[in-house]
Tab-separated table of C-alpha atoms and ligand atoms in Angstrom:
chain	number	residue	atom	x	y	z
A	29	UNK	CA	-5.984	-20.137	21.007
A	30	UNK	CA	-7.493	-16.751	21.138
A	31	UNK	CA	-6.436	-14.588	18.379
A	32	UNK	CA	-6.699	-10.831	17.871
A	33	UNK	CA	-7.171	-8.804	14.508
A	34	UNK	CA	-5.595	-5.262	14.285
A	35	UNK	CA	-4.290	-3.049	11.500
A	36	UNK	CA	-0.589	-3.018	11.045
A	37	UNK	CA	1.994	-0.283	12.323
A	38	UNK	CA	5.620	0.293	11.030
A	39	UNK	CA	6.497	-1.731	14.108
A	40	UNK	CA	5.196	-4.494	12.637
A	41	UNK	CA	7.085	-4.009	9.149
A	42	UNK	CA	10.160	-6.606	9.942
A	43	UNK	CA	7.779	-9.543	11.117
A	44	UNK	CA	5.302	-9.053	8.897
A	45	UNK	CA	8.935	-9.035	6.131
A	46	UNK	CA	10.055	-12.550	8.123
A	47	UNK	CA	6.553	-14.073	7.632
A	48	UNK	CA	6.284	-13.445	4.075
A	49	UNK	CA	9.506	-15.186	3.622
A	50	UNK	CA	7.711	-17.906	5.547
A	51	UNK	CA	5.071	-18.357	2.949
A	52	UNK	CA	5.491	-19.864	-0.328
A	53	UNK	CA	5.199	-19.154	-3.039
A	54	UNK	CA	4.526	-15.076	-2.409
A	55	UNK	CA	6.311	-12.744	-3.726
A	56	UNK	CA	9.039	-11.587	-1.346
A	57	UNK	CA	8.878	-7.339	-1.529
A	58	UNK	CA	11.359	-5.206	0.113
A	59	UNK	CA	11.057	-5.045	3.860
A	60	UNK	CA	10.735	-0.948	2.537
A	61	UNK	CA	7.516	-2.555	0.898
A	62	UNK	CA	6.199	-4.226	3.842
A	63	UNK	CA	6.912	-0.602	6.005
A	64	UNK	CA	4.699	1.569	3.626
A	65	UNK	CA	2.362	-1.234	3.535
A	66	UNK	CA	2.025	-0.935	7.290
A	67	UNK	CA	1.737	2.657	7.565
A	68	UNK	CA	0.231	4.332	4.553
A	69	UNK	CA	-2.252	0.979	3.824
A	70	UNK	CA	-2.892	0.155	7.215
A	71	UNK	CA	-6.564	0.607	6.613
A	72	UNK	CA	-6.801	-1.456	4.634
A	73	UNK	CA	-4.539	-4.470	6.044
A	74	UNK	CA	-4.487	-6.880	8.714
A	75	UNK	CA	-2.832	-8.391	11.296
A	76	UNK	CA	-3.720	-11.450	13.165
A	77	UNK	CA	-1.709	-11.597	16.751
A	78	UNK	CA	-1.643	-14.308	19.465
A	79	UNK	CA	-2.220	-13.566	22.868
A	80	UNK	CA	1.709	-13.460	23.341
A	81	UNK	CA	2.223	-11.276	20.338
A	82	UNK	CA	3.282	-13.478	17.606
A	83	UNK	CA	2.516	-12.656	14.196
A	84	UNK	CA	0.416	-15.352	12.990
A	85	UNK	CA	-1.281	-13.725	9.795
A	86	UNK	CA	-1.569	-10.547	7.633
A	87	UNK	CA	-3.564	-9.542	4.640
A	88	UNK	CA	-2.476	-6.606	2.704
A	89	UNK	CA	-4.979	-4.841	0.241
A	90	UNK	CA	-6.255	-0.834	-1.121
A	91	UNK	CA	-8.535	0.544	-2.505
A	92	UNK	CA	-8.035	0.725	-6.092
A	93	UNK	CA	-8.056	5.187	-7.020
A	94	UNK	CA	-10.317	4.205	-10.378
A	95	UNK	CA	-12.870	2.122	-8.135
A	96	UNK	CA	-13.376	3.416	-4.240
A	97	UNK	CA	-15.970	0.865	-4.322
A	98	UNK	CA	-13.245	-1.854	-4.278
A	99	UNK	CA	-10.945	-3.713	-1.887
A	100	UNK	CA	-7.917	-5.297	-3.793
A	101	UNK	CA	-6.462	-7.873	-1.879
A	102	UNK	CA	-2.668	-7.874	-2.351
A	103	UNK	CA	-1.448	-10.765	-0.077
A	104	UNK	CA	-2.356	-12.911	2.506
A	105	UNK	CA	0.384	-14.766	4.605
A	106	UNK	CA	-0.798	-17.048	7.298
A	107	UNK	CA	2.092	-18.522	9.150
A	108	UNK	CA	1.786	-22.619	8.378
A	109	UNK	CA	1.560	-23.524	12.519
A	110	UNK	CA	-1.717	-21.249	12.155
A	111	UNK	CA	-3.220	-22.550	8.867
A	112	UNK	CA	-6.158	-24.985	8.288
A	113	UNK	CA	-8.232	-22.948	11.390
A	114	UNK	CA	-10.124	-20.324	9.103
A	115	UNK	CA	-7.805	-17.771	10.474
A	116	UNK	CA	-7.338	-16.257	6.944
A	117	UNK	CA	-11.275	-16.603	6.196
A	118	UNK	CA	-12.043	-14.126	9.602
A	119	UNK	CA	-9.053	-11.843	8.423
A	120	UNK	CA	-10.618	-11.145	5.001
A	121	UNK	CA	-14.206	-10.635	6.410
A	122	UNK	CA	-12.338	-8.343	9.359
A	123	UNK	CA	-10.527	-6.512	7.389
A	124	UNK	CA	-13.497	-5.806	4.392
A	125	UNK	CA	-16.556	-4.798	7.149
A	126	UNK	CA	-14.136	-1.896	8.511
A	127	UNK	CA	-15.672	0.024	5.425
A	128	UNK	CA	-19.131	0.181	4.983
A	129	UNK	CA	-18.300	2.071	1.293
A	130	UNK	CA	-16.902	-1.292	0.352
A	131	UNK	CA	-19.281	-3.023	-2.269
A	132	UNK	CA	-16.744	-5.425	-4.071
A	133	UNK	CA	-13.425	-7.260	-3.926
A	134	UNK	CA	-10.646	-8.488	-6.248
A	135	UNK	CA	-7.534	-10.247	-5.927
A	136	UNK	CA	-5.452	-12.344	-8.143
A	137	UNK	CA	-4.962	-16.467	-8.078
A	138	UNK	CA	-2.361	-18.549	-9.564
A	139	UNK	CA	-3.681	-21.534	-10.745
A	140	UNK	CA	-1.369	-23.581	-8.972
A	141	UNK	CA	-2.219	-22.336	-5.833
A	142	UNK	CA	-4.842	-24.933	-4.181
A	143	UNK	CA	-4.983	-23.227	-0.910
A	144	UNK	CA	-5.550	-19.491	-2.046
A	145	UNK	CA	-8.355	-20.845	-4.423
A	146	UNK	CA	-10.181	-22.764	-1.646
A	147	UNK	CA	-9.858	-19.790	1.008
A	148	UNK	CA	-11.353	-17.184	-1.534
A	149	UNK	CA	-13.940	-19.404	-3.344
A	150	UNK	CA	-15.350	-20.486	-0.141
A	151	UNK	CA	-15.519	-16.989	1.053
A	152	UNK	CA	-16.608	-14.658	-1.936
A	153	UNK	CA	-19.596	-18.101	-1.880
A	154	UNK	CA	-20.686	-16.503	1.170
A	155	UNK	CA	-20.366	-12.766	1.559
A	156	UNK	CA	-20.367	-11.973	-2.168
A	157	UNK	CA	-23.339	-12.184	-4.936
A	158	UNK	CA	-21.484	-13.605	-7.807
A	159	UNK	CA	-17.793	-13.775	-8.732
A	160	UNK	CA	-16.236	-13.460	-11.925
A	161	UNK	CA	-12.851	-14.419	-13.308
A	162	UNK	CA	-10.760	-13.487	-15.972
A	163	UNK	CA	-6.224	-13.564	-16.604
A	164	UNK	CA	-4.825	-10.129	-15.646
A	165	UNK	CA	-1.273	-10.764	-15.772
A	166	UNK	CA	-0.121	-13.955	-18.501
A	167	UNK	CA	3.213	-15.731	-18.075
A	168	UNK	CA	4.070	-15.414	-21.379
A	169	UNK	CA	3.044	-11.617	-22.035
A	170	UNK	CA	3.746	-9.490	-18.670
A	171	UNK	CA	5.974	-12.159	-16.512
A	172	UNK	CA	8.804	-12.993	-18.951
A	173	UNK	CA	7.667	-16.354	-18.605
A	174	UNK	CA	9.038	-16.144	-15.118
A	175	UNK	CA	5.626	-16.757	-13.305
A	176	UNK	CA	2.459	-18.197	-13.769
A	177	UNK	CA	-0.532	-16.160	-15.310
A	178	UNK	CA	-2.360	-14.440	-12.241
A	179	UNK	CA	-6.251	-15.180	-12.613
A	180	UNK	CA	-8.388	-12.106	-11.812
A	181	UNK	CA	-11.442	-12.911	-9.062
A	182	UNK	CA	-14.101	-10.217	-9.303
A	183	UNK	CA	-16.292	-10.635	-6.509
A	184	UNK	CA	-19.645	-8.203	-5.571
A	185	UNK	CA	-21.913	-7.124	-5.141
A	186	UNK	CA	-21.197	-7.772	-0.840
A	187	UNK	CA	-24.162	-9.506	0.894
A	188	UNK	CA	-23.657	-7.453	3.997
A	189	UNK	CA	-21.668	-8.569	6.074
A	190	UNK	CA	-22.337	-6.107	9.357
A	191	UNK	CA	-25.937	-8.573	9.213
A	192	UNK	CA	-23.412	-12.014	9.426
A	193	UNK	CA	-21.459	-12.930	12.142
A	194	UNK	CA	-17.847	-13.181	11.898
B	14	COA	C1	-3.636	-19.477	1.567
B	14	COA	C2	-3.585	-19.405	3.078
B	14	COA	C3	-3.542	-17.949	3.508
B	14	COA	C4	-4.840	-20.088	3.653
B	14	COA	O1	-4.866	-19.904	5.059
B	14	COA	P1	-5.758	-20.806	6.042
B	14	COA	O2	-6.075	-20.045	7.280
B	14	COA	O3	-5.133	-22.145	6.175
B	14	COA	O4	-7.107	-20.933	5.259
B	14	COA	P2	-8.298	-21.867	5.621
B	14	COA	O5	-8.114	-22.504	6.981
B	14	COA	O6	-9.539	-21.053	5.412
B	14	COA	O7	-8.165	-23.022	4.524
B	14	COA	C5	-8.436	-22.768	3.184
B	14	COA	C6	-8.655	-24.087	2.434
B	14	COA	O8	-7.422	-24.482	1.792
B	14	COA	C7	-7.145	-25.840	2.124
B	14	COA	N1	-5.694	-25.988	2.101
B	14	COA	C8	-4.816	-25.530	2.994
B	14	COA	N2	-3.560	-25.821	2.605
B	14	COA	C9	-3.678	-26.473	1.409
B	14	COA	C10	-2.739	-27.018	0.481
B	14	COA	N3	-1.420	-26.946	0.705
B	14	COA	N4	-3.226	-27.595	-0.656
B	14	COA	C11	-4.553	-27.662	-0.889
B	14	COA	N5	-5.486	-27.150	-0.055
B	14	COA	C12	-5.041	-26.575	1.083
B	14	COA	C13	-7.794	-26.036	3.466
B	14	COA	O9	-8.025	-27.413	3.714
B	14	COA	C14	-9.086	-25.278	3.277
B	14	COA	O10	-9.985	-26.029	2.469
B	14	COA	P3	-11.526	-26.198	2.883
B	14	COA	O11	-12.120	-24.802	2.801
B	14	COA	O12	-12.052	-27.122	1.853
B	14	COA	O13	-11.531	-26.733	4.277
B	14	COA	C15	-2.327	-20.119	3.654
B	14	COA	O14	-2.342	-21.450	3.188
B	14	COA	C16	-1.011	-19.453	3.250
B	14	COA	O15	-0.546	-18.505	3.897
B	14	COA	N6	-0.365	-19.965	2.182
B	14	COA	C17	0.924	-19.429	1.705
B	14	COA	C18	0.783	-18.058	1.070
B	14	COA	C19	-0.276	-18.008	-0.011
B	14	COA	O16	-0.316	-18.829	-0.917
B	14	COA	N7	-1.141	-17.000	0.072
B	14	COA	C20	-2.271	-16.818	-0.825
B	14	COA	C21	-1.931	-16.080	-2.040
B	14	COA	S1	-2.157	-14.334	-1.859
């Protein structure tokens, strides 16, 4: 299946809303959310489209204003027919060579979450010089006790990735 990788447009706000909805166990946002996502962070998210237009994937991330040096992945949502292919692995190496400024990357992992863990520990292995981790969020202190503790992944300096093939 031949798969295309694009930034997001407001068009795309209500399926990229649907998929997310799809995809346990994120965080469902406002479908508002999703629309400034696709417009004012488009940059700096992804969308992975099949040749008849479905939404199969999308990352979002920013730049963090403290470190421009930084892409912070928010989410990624890959749509479960699509999964197991290393769809999301090309997303995330995509979406972070559209910026030769970018250096590092961070996003957050819930323990729990097998399949997150494998897809970024496999890739910051490759593209990324060493990775450290430490709890951002706890369950207990900034979640009510409502969610799990979301690990921090600190990955950088970037091995560069214009010199690796996608
Ligand atoms: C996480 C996710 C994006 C991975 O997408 P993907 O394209 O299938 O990723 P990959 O094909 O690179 O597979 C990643 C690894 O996870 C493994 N995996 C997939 N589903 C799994 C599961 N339910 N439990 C354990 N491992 C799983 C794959 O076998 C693969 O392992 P490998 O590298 O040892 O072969 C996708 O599973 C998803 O959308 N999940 C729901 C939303 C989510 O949890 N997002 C991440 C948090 S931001």
């Amino acid at each position: 299946m031949y798969i295309t990788y694009r930034k997001p447009t407001p068009a795309d706000g209500q399926a990229v809303y649907q998929l997310i909805q799809r995809c346990p166990p994120l965080d469902q946002n406002s479908l508002y959310c999703n629309l400034l996502q696709c417009r004012d962070f488009s940059d700096t998210s992804i969308i992975a489209q099949t040749e008849d237009g479905t939404i199969a994937g999308f990352i979002s991330g920013y730049i963090p204003q403290s470190r421009p040096d930084t892409l912070f992945i928010w989410q990624v949502a890959l749509s479960s027919e699509f999964r197991g292919q290393g769809i999301a692995n090309t997303m995330l190496t995509e979406l972070f060579r559209r910026d030769a400024r970018l250096t590092h990357m961070e996003t957050t992992i819930s323990p729990s979450n097998q399949a997150s863990r494998k897809l970024f520990t496999r890739f910051f292995k490759e593209h990324f010089t060493s990775v450290e981790t430490k709890t951002l969020f706890k369950q207990g202190i900034h979640f009510n006790n409502d969610h799990e503790d979301e690990v921090l992944y600190l990955a950088g300096p970037a091995i560069r990735l214009d010199q690796q093939s996608a």
